[in-house]
PDB file of C-alpha atoms and ligand atoms in Angstrom:
ATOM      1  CA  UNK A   1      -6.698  -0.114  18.330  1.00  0.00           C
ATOM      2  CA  UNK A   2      -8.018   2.218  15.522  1.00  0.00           C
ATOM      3  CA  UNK A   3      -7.115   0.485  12.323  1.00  0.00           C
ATOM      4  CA  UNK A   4      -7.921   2.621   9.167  1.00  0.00           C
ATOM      5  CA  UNK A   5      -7.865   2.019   5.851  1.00  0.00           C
ATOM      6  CA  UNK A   6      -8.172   5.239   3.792  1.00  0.00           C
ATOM      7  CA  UNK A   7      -9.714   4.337   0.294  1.00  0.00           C
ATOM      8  CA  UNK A   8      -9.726   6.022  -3.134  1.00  0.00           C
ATOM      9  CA  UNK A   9      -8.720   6.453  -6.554  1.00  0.00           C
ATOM     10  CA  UNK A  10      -5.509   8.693  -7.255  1.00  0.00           C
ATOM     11  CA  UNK A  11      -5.424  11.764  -6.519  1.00  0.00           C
ATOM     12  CA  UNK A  12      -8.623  11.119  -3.760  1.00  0.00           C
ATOM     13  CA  UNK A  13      -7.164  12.870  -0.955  1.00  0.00           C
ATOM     14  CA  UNK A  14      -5.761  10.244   1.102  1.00  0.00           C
ATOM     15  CA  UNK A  15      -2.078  11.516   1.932  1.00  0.00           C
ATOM     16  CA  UNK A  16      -3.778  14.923   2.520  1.00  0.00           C
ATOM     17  CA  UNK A  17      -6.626  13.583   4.977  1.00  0.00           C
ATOM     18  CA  UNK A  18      -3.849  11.011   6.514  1.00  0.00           C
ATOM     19  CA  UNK A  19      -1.488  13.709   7.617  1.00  0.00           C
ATOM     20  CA  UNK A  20      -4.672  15.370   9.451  1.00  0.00           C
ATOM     21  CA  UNK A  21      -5.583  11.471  11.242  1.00  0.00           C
ATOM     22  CA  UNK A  22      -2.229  11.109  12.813  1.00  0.00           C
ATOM     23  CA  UNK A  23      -2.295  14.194  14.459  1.00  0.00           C
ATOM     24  CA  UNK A  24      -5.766  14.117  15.741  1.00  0.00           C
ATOM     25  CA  UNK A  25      -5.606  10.466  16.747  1.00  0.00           C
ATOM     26  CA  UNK A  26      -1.649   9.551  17.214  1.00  0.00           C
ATOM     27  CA  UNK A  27      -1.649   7.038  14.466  1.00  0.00           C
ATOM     28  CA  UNK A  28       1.005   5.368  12.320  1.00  0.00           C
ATOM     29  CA  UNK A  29       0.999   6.717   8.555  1.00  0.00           C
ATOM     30  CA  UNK A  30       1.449   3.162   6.657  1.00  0.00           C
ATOM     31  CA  UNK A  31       1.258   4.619   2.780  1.00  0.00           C
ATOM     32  CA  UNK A  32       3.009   1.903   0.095  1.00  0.00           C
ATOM     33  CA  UNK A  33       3.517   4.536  -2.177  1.00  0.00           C
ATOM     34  CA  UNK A  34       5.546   7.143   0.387  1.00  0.00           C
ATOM     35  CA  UNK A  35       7.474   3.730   1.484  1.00  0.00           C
ATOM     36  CA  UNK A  36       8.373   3.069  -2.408  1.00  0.00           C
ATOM     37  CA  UNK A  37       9.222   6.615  -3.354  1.00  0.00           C
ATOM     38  CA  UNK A  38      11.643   6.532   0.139  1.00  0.00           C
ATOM     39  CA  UNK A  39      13.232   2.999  -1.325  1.00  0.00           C
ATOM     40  CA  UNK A  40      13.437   4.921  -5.414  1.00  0.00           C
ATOM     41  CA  UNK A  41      15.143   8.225  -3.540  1.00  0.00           C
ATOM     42  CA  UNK A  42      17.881   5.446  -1.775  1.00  0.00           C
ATOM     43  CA  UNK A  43      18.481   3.831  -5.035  1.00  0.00           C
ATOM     44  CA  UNK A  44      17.990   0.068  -3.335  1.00  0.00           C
ATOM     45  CA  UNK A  45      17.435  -2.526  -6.151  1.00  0.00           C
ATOM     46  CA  UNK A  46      13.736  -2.703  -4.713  1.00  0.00           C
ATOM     47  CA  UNK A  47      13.156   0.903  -5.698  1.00  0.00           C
ATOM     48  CA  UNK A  48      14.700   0.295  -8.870  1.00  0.00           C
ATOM     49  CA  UNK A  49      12.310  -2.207  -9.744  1.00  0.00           C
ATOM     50  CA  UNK A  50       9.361  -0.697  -8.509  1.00  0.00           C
ATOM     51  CA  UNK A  51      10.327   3.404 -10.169  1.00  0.00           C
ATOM     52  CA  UNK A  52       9.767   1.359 -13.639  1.00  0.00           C
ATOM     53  CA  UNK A  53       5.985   0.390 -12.798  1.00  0.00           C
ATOM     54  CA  UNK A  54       5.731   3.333 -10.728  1.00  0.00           C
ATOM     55  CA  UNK A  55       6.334   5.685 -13.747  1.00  0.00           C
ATOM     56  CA  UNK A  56       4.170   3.835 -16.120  1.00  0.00           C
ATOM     57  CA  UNK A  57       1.251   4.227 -13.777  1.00  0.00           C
ATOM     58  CA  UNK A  58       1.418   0.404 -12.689  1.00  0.00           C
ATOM     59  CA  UNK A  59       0.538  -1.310  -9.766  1.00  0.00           C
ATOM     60  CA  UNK A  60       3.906  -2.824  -8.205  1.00  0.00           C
ATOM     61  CA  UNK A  61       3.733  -6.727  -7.681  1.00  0.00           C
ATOM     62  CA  UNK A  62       1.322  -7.510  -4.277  1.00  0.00           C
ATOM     63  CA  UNK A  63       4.379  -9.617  -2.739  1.00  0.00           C
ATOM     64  CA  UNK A  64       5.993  -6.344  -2.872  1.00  0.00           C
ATOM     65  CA  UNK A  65       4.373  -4.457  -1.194  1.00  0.00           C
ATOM     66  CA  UNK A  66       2.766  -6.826   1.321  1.00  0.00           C
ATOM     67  CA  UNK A  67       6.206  -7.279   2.348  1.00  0.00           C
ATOM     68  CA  UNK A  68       6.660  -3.886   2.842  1.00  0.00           C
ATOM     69  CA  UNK A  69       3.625  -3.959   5.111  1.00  0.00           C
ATOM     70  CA  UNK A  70       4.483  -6.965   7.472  1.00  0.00           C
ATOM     71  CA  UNK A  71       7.684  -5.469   8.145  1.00  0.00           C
ATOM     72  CA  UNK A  72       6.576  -1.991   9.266  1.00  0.00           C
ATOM     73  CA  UNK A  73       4.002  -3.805  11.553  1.00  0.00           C
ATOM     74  CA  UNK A  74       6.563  -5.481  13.247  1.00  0.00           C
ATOM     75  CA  UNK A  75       8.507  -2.543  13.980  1.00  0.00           C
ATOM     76  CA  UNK A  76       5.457  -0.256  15.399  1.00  0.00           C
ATOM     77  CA  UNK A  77       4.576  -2.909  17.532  1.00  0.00           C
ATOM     78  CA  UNK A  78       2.994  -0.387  20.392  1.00  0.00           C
ATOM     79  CA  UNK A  79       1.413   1.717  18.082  1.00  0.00           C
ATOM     80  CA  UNK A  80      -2.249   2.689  19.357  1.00  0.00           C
ATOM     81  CA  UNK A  81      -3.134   2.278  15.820  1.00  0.00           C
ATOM     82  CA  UNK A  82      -2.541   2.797  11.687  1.00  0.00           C
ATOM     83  CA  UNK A  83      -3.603   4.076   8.684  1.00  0.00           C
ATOM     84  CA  UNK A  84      -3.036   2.403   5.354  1.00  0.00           C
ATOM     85  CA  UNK A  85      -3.188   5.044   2.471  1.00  0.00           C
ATOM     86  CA  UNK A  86      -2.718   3.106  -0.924  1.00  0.00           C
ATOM     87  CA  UNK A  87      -2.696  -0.109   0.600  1.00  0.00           C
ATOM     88  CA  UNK A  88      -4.478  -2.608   0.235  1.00  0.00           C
ATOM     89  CA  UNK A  89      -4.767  -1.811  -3.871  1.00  0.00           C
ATOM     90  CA  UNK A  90      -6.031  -5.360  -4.622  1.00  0.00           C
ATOM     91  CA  UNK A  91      -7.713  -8.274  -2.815  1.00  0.00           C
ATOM     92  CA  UNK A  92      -5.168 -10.120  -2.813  1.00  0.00           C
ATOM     93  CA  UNK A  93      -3.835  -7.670  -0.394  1.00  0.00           C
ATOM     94  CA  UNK A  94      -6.738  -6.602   1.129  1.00  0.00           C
ATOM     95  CA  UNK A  95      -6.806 -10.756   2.438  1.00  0.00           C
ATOM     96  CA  UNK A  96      -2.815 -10.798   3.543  1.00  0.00           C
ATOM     97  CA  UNK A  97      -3.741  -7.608   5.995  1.00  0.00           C
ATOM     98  CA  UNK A  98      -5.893  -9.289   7.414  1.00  0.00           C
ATOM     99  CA  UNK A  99      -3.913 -12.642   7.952  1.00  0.00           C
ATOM    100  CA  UNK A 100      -1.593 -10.079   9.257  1.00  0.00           C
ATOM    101  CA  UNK A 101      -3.460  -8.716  11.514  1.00  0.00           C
ATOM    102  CA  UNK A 102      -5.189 -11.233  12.899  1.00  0.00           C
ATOM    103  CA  UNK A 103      -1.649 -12.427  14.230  1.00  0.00           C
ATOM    104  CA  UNK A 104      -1.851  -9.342  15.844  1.00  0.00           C
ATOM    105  CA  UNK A 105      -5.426  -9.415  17.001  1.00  0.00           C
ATOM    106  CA  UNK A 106      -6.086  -6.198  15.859  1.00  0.00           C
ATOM    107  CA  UNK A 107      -8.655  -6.447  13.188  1.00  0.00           C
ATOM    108  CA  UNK A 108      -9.519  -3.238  10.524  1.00  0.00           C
ATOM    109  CA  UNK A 109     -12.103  -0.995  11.903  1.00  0.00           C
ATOM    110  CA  UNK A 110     -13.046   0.073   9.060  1.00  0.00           C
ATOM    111  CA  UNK A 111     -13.093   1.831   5.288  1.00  0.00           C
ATOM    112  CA  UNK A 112     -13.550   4.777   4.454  1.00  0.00           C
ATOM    113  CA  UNK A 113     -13.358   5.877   0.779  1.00  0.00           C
ATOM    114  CA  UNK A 114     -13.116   9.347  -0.554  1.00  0.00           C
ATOM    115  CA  UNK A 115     -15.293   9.653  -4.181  1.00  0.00           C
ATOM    116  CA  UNK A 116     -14.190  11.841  -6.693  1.00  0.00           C
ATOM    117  CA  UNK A 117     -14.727  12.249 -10.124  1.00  0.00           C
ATOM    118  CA  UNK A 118     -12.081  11.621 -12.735  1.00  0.00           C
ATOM    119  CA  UNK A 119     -11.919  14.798 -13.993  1.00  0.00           C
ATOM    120  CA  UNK A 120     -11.185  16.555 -10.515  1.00  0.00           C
ATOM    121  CA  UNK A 121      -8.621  13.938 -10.183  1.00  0.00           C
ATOM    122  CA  UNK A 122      -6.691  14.608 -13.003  1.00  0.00           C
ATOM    123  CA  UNK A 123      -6.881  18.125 -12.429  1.00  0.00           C
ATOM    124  CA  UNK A 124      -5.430  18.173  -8.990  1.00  0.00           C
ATOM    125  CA  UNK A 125      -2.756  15.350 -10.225  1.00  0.00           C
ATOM    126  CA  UNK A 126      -1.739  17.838 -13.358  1.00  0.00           C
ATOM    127  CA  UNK A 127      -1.365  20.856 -10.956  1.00  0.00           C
ATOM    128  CA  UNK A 128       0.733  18.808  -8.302  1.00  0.00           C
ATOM    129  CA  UNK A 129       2.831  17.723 -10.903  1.00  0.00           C
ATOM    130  CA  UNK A 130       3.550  20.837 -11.613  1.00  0.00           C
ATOM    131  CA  UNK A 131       5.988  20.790  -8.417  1.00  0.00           C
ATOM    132  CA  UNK A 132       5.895  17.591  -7.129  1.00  0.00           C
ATOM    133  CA  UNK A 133       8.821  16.030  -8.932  1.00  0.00           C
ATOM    134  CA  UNK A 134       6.657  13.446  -9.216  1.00  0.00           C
ATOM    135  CA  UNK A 135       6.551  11.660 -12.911  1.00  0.00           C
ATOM    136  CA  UNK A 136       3.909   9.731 -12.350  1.00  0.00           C
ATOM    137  CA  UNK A 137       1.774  13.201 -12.024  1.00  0.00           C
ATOM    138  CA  UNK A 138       3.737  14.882 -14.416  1.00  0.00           C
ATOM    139  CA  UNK A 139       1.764  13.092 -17.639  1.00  0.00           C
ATOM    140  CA  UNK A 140      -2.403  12.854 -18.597  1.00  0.00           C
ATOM    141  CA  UNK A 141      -1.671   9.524 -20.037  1.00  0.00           C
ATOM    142  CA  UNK A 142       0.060   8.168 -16.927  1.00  0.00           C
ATOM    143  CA  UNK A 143      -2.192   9.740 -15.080  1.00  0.00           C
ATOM    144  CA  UNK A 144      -5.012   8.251 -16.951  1.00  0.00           C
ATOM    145  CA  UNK A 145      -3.332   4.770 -16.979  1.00  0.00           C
ATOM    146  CA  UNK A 146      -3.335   4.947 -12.547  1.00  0.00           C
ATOM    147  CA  UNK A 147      -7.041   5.600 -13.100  1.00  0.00           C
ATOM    148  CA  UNK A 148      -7.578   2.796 -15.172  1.00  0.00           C
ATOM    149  CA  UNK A 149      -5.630   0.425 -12.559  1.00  0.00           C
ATOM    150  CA  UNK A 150      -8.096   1.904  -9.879  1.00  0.00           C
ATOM    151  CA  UNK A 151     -10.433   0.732 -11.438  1.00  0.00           C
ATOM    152  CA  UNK A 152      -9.528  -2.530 -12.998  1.00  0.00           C
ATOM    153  CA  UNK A 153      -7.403  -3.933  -9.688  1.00  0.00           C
ATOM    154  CA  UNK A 154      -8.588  -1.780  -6.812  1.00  0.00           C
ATOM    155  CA  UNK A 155     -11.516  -0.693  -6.876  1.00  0.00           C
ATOM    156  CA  UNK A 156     -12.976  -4.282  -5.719  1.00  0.00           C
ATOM    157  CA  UNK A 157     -11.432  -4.121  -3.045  1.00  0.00           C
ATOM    158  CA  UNK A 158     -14.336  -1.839  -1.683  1.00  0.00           C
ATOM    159  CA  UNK A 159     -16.621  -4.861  -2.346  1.00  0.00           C
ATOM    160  CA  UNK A 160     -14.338  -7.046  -0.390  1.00  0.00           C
ATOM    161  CA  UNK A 161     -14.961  -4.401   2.882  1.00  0.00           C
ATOM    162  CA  UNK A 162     -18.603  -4.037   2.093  1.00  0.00           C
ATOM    163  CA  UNK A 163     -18.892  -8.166   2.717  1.00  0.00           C
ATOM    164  CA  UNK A 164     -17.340  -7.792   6.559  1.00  0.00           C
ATOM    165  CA  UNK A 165     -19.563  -4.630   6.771  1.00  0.00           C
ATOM    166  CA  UNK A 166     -16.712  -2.238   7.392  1.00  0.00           C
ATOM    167  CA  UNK A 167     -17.518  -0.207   3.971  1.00  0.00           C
ATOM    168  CA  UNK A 168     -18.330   3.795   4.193  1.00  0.00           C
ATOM    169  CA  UNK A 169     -17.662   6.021   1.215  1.00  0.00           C
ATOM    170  CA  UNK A 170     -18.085  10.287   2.187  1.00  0.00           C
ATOM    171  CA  UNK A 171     -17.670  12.662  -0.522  1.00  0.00           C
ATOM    172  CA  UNK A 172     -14.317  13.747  -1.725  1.00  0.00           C
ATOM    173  CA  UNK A 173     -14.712  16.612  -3.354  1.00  0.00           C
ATOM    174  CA  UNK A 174     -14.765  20.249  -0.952  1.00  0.00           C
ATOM    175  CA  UNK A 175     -12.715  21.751   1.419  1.00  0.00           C
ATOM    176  CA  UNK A 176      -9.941  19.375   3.104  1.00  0.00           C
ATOM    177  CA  UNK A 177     -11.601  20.378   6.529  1.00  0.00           C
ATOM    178  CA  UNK A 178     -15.311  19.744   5.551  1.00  0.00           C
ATOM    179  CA  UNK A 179     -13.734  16.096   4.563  1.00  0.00           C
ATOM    180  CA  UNK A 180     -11.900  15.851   7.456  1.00  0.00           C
ATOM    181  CA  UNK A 181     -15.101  16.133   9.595  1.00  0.00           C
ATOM    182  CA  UNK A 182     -16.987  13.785   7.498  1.00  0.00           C
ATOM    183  CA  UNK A 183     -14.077  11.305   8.430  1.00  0.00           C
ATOM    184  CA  UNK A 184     -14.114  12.075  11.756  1.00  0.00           C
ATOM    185  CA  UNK A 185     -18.115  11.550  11.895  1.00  0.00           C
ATOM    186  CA  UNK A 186     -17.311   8.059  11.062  1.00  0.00           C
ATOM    187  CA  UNK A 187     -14.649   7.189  13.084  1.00  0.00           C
ATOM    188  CA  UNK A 188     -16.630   8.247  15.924  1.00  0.00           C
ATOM    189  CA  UNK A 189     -19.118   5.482  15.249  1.00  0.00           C
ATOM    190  CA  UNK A 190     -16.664   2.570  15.270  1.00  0.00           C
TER     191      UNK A 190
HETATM  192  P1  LIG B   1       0.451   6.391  -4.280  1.00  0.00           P
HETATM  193  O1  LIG B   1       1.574   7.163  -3.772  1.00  0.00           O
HETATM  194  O2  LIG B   1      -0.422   5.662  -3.319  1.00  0.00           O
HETATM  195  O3  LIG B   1      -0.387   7.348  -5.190  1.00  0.00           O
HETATM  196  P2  LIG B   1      -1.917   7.354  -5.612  1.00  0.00           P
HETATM  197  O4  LIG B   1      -2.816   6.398  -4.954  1.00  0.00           O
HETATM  198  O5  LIG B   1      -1.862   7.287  -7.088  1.00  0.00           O
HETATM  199  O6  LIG B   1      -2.489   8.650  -5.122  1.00  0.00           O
HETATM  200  P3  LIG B   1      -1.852   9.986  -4.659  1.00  0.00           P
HETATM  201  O7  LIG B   1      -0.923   9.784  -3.541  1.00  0.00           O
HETATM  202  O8  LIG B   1      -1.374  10.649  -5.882  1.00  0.00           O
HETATM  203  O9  LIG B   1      -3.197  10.689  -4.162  1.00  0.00           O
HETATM  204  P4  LIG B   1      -3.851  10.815  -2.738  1.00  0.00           P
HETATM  205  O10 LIG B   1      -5.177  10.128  -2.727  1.00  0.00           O
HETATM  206  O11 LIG B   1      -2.905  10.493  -1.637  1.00  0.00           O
HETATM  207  O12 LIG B   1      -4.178  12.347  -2.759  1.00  0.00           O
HETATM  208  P5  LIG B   1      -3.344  13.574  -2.128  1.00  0.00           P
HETATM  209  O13 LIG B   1      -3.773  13.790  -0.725  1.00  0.00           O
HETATM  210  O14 LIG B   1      -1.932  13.421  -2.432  1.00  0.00           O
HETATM  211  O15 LIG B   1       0.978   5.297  -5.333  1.00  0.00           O
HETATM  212  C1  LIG B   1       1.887   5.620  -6.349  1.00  0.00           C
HETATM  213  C2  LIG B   1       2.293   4.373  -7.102  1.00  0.00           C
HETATM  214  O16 LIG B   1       2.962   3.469  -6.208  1.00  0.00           O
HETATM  215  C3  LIG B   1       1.157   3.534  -7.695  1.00  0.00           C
HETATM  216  O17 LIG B   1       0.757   4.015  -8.958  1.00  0.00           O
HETATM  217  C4  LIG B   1       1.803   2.142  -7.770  1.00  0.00           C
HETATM  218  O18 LIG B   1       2.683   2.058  -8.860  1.00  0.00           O
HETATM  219  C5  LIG B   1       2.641   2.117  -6.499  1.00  0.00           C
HETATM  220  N1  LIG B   1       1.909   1.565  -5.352  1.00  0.00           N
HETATM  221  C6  LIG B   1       1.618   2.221  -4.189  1.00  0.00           C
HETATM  222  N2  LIG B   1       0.950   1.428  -3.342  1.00  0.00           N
HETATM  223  C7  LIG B   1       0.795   0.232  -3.976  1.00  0.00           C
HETATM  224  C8  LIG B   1       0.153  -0.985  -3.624  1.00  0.00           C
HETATM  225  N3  LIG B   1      -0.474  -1.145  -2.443  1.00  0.00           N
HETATM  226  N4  LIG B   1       0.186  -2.011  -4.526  1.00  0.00           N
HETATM  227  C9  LIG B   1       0.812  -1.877  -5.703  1.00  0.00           C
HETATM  228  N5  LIG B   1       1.421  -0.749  -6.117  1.00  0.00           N
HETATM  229  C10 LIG B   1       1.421   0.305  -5.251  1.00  0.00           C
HETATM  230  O19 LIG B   1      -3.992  14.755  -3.001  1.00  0.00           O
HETATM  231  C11 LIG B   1      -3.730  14.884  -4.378  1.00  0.00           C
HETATM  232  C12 LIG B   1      -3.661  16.365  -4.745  1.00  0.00           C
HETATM  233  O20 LIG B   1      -4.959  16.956  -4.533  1.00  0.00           O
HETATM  234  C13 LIG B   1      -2.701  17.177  -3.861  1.00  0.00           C
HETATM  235  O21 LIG B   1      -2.069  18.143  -4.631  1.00  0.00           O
HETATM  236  C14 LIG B   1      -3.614  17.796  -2.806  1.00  0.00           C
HETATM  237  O22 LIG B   1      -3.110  19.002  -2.321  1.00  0.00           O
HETATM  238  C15 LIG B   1      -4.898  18.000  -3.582  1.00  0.00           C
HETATM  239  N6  LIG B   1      -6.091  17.907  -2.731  1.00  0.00           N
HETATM  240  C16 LIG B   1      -6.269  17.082  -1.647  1.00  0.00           C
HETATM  241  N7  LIG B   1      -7.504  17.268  -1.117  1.00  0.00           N
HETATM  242  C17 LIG B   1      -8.109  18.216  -1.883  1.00  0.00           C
HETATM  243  C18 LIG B   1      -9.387  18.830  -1.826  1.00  0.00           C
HETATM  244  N8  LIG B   1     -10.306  18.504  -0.888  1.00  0.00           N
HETATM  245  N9  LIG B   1      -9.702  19.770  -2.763  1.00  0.00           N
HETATM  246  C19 LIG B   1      -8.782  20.094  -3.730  1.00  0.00           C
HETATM  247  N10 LIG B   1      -7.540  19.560  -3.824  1.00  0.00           N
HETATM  248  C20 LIG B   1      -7.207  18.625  -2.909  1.00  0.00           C
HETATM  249 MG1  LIG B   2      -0.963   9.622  -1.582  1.00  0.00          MG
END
């Protein structure tokens, strides 16, 4: 099994680079945030509780969204494989996947993490928002705020791959295709 989890600050790249993995390598798009937008657009009370974070460029509560996770395991159970976009965002996270998946036996093969500077991320987060519809790209200071999450909550999460050896960070800033095959160059050497 090819278990992938895509890494990166807001804005990164990972939704655009994920929609490129499943069709090269048949894999199941696992992305918290797509799964939370899907429960705000249905109006459950779980989207309703997360939209308020959500908009205010918070991270939604881990039990949340490891939840969220479990379940969608259980019902891809013959999947040849997934990739988590925006998941795990903390370690607290990053340690239930793996619980989870060693239920499974079907450990992570690996990290990859997209760099790219602040600046570049607002920029592409301002121009999305443009269209998007959505709010959480829509304003510099939210935007700013998702940033500052990154880095406060997430961002050690990279340390937390680097300590099973499963940490590689490529560039994130060129064109989607010259990422893509930097991706692809690692995958190759799992
Ligand atoms: P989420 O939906 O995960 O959003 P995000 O991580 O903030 O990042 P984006 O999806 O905005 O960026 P991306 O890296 O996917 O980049 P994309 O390919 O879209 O999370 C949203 C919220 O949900 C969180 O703030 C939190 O509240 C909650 N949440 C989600 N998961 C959670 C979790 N696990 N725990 C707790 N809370 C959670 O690209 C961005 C833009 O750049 C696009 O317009 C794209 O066209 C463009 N672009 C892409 N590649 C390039 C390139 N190479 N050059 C130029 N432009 C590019
Ligand atoms: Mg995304």
């Amino acid at each position: 099994m090819l278990n992938l989890v895509l890494f990166g600050p807001p804005g990164a790249g990972k939704g655009t680079q994920s929609q490129k993995l499943i069709e090269k390598y048949g894999l199941i798009h696992l992305s918290t945030g797509d799964i939370l937008r899907g429960e705000i657009s249905q109006g459950t009370e779980l989207g309703l509780e997360a939209k308020k974070l959500m908009d205010d460029g918070k991270l939604v509560p881990d039990a949340v969204v490891i939840g969220m996770i479990s379940h969608k395991l259980d019902a891809n159970k013959d999947a040849k494989g997934f990739i988590f976009d925006g998941f795990p965002r903390t370690v607290a996270q990053a340690e239930a996947l793996d619980t989870l998946l060693e239920s499974k036996n079907a450990p992570i093969s690996g990290m990859i993490a997209l760099e790219v500077n602040d600046d570049e991320l607002e920029q592409r987060l301002l121009l999305r928002g443009k269209d998007s519809g959505r709010p959480d790209d829509a304003n510099p200071e939210v935007i700013r705020k998702r940033i500052k999450e990154y880095n406060d909550k997430t961002a050690p999460v990279a340390g937390f791959y680097q300590g099973q050896n499963k940490y590689k960070s490529i560039n994130g800033i060129g064109s989607v295709n010259e990422i893509f095959d930097a991706i692809n160059a690692i995958i190759s050497s799992y």
